[in-house]
PDB file of C-alpha atoms and ligand atoms in Angstrom:
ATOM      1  CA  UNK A   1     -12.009   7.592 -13.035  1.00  0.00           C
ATOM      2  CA  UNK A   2     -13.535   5.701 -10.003  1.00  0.00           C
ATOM      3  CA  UNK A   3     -13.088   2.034 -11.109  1.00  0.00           C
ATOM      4  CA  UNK A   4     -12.912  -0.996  -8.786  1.00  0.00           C
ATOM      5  CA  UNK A   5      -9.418  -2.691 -11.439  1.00  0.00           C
ATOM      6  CA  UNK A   6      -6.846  -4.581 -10.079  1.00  0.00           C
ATOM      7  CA  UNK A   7      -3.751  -2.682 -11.045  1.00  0.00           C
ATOM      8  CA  UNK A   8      -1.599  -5.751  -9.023  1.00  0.00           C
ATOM      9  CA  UNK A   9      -2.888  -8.483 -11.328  1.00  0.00           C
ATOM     10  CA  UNK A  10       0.726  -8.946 -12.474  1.00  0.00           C
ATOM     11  CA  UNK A  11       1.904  -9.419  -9.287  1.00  0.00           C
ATOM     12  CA  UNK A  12       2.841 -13.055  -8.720  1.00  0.00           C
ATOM     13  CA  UNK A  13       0.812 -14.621  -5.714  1.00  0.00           C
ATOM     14  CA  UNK A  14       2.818 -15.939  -2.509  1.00  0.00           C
ATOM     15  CA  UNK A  15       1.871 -17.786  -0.521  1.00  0.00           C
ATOM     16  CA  UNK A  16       0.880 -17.178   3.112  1.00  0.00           C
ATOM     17  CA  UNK A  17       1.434 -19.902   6.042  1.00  0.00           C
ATOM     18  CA  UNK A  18      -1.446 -18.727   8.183  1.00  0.00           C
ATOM     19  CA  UNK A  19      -1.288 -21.602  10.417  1.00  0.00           C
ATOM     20  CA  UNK A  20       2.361 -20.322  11.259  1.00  0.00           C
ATOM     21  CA  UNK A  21       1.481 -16.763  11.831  1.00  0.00           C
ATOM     22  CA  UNK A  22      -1.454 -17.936  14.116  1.00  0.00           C
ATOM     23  CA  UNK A  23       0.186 -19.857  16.400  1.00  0.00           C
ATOM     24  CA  UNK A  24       2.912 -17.497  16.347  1.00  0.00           C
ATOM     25  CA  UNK A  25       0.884 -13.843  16.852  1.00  0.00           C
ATOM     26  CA  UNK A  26       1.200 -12.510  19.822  1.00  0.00           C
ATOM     27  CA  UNK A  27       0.465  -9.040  21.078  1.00  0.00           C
ATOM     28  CA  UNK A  28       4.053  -8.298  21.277  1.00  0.00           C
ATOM     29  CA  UNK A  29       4.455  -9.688  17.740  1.00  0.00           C
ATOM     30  CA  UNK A  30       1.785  -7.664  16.662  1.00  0.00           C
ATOM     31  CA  UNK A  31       3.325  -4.331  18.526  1.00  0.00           C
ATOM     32  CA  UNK A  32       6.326  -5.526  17.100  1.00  0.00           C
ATOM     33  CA  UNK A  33       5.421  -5.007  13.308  1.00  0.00           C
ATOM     34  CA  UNK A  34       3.396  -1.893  13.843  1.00  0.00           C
ATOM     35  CA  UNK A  35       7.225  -0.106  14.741  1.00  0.00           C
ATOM     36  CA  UNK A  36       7.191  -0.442  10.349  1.00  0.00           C
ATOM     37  CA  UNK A  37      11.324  -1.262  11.664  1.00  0.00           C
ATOM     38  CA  UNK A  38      13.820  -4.163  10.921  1.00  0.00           C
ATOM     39  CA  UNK A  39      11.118  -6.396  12.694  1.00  0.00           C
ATOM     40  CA  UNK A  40       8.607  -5.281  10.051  1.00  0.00           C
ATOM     41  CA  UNK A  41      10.593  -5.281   7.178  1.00  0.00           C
ATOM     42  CA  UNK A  42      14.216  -7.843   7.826  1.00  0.00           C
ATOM     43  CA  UNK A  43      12.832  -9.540  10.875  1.00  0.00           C
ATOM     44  CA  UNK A  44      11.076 -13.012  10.768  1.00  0.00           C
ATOM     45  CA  UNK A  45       7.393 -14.104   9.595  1.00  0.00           C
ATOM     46  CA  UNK A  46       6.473 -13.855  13.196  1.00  0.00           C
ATOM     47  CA  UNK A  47       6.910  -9.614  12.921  1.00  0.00           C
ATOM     48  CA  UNK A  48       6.365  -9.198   9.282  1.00  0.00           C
ATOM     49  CA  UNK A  49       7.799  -9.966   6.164  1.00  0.00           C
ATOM     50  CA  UNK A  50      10.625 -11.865   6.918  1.00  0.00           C
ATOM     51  CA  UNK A  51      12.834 -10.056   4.768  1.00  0.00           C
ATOM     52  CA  UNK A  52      11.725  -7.209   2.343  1.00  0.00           C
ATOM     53  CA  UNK A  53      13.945  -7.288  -0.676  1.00  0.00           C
ATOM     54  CA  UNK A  54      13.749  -5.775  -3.986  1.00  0.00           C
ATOM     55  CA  UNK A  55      13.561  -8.986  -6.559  1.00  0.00           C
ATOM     56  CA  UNK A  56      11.836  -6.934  -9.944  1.00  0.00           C
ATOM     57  CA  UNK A  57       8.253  -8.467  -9.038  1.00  0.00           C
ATOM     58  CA  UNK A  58       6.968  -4.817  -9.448  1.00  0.00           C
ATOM     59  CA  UNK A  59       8.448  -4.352 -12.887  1.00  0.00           C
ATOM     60  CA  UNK A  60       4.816  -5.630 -14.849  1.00  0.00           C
ATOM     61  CA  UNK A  61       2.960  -4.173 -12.232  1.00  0.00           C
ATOM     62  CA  UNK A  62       4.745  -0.585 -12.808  1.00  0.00           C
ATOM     63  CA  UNK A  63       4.151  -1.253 -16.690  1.00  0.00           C
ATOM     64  CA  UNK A  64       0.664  -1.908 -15.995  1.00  0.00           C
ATOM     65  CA  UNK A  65       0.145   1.630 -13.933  1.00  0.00           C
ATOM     66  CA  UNK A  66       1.627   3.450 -16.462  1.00  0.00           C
ATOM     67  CA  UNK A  67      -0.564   2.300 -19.519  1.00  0.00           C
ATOM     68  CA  UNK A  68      -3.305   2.731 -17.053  1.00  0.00           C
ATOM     69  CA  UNK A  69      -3.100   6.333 -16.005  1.00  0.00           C
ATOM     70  CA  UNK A  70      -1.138   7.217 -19.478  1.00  0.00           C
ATOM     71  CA  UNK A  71       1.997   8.527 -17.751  1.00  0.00           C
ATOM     72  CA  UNK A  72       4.593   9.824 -19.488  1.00  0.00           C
ATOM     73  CA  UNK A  73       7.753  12.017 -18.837  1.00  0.00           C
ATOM     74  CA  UNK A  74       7.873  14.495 -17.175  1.00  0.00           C
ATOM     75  CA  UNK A  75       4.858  13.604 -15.152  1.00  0.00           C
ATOM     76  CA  UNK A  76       4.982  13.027 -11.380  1.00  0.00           C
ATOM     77  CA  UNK A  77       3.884  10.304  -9.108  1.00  0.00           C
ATOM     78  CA  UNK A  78       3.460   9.631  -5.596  1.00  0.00           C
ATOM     79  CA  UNK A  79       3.826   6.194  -3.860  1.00  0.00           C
ATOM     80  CA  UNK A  80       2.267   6.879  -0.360  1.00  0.00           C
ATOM     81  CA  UNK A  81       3.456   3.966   1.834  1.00  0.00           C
ATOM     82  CA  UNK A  82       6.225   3.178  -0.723  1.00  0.00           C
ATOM     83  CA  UNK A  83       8.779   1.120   2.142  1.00  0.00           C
ATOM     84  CA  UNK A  84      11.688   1.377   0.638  1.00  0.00           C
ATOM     85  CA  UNK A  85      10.842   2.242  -2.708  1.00  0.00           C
ATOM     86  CA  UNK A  86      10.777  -1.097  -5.092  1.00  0.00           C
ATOM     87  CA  UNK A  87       7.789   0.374  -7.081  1.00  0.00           C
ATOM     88  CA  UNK A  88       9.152   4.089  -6.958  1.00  0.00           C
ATOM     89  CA  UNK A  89      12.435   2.713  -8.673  1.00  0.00           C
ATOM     90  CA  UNK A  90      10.282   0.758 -11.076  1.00  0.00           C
ATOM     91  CA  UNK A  91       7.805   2.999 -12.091  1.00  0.00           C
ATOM     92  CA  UNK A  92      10.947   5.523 -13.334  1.00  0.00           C
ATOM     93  CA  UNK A  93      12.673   1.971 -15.174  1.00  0.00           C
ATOM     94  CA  UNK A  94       9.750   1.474 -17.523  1.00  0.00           C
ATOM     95  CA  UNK A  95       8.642   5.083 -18.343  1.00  0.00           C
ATOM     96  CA  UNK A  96      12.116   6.710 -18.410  1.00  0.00           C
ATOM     97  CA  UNK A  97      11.980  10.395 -17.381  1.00  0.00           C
ATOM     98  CA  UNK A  98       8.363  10.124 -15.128  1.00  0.00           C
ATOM     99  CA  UNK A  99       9.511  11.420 -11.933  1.00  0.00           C
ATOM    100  CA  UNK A 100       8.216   9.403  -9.113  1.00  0.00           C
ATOM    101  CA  UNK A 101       8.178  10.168  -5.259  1.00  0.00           C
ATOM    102  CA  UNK A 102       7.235   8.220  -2.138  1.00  0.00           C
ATOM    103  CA  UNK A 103       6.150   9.063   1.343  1.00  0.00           C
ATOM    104  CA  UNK A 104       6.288   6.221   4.492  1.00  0.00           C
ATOM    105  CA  UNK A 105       6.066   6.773   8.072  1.00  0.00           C
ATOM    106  CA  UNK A 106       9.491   4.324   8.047  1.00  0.00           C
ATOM    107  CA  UNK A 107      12.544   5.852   8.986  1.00  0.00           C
ATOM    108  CA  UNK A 108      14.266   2.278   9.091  1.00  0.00           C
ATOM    109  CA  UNK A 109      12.867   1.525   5.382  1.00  0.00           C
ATOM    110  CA  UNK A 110      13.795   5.029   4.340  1.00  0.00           C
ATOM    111  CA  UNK A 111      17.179   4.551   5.232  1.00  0.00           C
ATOM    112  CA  UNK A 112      17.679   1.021   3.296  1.00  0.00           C
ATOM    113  CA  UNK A 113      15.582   1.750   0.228  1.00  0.00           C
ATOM    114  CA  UNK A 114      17.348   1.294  -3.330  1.00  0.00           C
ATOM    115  CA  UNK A 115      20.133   3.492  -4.408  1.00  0.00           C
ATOM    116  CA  UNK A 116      18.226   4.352  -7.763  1.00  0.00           C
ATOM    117  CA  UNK A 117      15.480   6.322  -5.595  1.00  0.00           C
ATOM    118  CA  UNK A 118      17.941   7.907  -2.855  1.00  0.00           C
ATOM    119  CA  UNK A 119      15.937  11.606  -2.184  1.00  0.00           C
ATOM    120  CA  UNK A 120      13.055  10.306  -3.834  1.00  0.00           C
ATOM    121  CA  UNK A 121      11.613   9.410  -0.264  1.00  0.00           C
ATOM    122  CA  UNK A 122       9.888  11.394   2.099  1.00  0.00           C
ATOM    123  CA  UNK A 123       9.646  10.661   5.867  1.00  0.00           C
ATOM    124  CA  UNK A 124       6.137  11.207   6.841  1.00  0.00           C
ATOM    125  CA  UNK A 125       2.271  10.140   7.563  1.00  0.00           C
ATOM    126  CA  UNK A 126      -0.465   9.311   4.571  1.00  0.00           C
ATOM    127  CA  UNK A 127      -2.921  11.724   6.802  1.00  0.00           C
ATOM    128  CA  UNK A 128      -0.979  14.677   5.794  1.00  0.00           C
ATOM    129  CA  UNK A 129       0.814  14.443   2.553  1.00  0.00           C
ATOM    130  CA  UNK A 130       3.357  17.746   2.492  1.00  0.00           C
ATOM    131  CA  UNK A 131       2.728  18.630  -1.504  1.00  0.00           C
ATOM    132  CA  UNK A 132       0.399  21.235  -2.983  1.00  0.00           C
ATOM    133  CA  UNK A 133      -3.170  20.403  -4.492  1.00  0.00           C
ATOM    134  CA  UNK A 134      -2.962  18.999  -8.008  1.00  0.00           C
ATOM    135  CA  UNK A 135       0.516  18.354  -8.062  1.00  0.00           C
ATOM    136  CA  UNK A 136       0.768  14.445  -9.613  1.00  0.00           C
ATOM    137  CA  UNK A 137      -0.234  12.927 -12.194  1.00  0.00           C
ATOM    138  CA  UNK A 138      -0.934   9.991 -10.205  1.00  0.00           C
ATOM    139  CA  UNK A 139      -1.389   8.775  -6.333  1.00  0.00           C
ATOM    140  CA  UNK A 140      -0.785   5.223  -5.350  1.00  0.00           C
ATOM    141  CA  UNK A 141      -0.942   3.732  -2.187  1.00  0.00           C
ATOM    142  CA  UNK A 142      -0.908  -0.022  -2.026  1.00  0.00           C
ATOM    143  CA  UNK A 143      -1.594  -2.006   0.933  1.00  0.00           C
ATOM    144  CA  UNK A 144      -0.662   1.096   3.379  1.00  0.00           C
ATOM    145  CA  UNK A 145      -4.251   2.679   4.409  1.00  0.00           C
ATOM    146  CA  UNK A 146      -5.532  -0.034   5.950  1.00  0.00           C
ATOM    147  CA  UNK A 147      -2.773   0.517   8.726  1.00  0.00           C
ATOM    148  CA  UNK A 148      -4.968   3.800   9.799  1.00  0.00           C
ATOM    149  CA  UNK A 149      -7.883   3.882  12.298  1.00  0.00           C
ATOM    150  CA  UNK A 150     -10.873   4.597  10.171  1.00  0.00           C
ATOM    151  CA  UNK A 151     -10.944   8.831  11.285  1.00  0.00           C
ATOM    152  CA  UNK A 152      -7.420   9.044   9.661  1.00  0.00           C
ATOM    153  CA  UNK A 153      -8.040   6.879   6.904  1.00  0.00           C
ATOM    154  CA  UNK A 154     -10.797   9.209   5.807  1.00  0.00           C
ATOM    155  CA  UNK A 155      -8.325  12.015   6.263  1.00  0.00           C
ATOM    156  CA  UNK A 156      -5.803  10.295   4.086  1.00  0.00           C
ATOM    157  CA  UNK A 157      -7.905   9.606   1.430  1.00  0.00           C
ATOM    158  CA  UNK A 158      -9.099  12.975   1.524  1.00  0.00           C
ATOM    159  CA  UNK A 159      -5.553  13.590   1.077  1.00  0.00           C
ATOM    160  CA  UNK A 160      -4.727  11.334  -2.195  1.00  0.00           C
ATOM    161  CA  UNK A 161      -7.728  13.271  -3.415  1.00  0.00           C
ATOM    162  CA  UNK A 162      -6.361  16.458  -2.899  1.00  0.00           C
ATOM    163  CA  UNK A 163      -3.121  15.895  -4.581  1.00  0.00           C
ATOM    164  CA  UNK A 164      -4.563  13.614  -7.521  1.00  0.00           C
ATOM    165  CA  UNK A 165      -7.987  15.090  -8.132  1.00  0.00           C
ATOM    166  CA  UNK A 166      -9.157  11.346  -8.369  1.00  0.00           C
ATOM    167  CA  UNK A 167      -5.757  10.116 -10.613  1.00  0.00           C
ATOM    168  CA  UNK A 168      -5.263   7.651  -7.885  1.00  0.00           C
ATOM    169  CA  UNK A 169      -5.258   3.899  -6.992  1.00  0.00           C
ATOM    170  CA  UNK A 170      -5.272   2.873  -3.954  1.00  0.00           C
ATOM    171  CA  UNK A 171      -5.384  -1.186  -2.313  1.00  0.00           C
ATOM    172  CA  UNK A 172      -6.490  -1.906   0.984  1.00  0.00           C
ATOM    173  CA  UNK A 173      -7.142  -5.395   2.599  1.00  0.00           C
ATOM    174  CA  UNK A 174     -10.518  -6.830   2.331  1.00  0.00           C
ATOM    175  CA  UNK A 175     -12.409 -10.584   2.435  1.00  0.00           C
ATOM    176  CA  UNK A 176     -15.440 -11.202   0.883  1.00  0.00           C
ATOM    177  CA  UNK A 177     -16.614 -14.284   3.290  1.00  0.00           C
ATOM    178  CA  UNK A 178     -16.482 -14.930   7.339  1.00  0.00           C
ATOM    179  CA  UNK A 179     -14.161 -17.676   6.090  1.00  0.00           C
ATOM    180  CA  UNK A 180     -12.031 -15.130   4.685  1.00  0.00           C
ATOM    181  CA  UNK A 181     -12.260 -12.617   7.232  1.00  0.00           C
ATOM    182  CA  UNK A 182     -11.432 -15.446   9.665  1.00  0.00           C
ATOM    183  CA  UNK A 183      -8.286 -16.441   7.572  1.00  0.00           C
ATOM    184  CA  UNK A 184      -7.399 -12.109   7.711  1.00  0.00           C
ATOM    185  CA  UNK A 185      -7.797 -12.240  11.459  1.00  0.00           C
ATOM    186  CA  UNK A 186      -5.368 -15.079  11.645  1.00  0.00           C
ATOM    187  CA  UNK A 187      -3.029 -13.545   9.324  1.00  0.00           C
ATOM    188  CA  UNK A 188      -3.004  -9.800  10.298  1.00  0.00           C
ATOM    189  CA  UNK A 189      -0.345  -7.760  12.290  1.00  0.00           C
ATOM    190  CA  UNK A 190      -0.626  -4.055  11.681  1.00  0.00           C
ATOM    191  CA  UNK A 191      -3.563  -3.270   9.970  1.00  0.00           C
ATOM    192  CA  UNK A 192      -6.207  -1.476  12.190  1.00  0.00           C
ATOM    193  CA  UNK A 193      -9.257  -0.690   9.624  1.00  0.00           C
ATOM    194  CA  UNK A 194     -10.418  -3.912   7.764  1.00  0.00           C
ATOM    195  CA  UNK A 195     -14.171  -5.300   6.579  1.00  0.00           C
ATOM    196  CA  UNK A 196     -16.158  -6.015   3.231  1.00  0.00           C
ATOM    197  CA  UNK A 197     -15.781  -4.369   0.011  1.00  0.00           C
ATOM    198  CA  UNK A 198     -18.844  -2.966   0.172  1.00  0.00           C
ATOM    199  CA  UNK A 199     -17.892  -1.042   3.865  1.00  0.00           C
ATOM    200  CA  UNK A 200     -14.636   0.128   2.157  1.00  0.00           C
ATOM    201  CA  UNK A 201     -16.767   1.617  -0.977  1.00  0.00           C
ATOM    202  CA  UNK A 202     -18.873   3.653   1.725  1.00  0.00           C
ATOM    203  CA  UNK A 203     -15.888   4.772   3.325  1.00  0.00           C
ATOM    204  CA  UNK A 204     -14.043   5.935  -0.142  1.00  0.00           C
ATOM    205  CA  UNK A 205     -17.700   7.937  -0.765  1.00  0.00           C
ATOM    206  CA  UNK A 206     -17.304   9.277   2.821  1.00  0.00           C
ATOM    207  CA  UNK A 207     -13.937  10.758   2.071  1.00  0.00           C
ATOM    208  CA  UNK A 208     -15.306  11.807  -1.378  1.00  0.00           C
ATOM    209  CA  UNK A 209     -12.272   9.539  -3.224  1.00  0.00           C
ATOM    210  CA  UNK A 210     -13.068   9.202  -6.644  1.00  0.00           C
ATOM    211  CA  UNK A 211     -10.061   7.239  -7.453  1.00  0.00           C
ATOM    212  CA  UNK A 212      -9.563   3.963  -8.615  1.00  0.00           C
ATOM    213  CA  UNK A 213      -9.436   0.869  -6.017  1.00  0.00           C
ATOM    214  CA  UNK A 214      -9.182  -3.136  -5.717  1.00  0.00           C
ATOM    215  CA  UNK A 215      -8.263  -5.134  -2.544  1.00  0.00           C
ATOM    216  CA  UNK A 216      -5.928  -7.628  -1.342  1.00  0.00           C
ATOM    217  CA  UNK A 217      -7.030 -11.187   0.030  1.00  0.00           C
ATOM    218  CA  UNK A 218      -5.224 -13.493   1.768  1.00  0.00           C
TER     219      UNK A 218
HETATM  220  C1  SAM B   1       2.362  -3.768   3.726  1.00  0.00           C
HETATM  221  S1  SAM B   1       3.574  -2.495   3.571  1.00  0.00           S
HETATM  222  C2  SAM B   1       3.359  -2.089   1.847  1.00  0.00           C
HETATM  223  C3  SAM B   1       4.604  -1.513   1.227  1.00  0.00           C
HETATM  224  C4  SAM B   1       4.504  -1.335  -0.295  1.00  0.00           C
HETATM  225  N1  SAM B   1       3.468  -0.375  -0.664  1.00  0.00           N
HETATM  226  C5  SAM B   1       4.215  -2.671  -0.928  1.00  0.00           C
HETATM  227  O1  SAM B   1       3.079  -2.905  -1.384  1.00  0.00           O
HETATM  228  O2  SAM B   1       5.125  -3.525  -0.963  1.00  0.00           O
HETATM  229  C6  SAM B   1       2.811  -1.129   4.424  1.00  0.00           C
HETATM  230  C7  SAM B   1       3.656   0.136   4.366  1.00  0.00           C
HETATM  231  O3  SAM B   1       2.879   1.214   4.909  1.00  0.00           O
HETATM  232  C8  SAM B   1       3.729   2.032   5.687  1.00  0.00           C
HETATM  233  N2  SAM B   1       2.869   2.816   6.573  1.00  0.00           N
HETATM  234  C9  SAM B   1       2.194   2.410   7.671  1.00  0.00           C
HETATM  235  N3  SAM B   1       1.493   3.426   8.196  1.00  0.00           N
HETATM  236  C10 SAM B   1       1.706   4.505   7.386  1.00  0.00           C
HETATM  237  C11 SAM B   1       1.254   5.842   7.400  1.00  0.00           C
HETATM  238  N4  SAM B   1       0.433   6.292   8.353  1.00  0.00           N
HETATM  239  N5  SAM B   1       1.676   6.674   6.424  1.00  0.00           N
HETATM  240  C12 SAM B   1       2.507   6.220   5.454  1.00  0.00           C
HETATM  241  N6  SAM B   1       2.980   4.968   5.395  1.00  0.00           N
HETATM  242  C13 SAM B   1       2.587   4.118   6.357  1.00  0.00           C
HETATM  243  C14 SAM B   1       4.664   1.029   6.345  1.00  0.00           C
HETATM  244  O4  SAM B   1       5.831   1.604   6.855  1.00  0.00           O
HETATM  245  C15 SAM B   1       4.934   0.078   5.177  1.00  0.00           C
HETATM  246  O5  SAM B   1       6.008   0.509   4.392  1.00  0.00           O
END
């Protein structure tokens, strides 16, 4: 497939008080959010989201990834980074019988993710994904690899690939001006690999990823 599409276009846009986080980050802020806890997820802006809660924003989005990859029942799905499982629970609402999985490295997100995807979620790490070779329809990982230092996030792409063969989409923050990356540097808590689209398109040929891919701005 390999196409740069933005597969979050449905999403609706928030908006991000980067003035706030500034004054506000703080290296014990920042170590604060990279637990992926209740500071990450329930905690205030200062750690993270300031409260993580499932309000159906996903539900176009989900409709969107199935017409894209052509899912249908009986197919399976992988949300790697899935938190606690909004799109995982969405993706099986619209396209009734696809049976959709997630993996995060949160135990705290994990343990308050939806009742509709209760066993759907597995506790691990995007650089090795516990399923055999081939066996999903579809990888996504949205807004999750970015967390990795660049050696692992080779190794987890490498890993989407494995399991997908290239049925994958995967978002990762990127800027496409020093304003921008100024306004990401302000803004950022937990993510440790970062820079241009153009960087991130060498690194997805480095980890020979021939998914599909779009980025997230600030
Ligand atoms: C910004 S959140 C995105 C959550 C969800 N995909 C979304 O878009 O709303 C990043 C997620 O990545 C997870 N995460 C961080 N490092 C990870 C890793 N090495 N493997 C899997 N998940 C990871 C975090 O726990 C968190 O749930």
């Amino acid at each position: 497939m390999k196409q740069e599409i933005n597969l979050l276009a449905a999403l609706p846009q928030t908006k991000r008080n980067v003035t706030a986080r500034a004054t506000a980050k703080s290296p014990e802020n920042v170590a604060a959010a990279r637990q992926f806890g209740r500071a990450y997820f329930d905690g205030s802006r200062d750690t993270g989201y300031g409260g993580y809660r499932y309000d159906g924003r996903w539900v176009p989005v989900a409709k969107d990834i199935v017409r894209h990859f052509g899912l249908k029942a009986g197919d399976r799905v992988l949300d790697v980074g899935c938190a606690k499982g909004f799109l995982v629970k969405d993706l099986m609402a619209v396209c009734p019988g696809l049976e959709v999985f997630g993996l995060d490295v949160s135990d705290y997100a994990l343990k308050h993710c939806e009742p509709e995807v209760v066993g759907r979620l597995h506790l691990g790490s995007a650089v090795s994904l516990p399923f055999p070779d081939g066996s999903f329809a579809a990888v996504l990982s949205i807004n999750t690899l970015h967390n990795l230092e660049r050696p692992e996030l080779i190794t987890a792409l490498r890993e989407i690939q494995r399991l997908s063969g290239g049925r994958a989409y995967v978002q990762v923050d990127s800027y496409t001006d020093e304003e921008g990356r100024k306004l990401f540097e302000d803004w950022v808590l937990t993510a440790k690999f970062h820079d241009y689209p153009d960087v991130w398109r060498g690194v997805f040929a480095e980890a020979g990823y021939t998914g599909d891919y779009y980025w997230t701005y600030v």
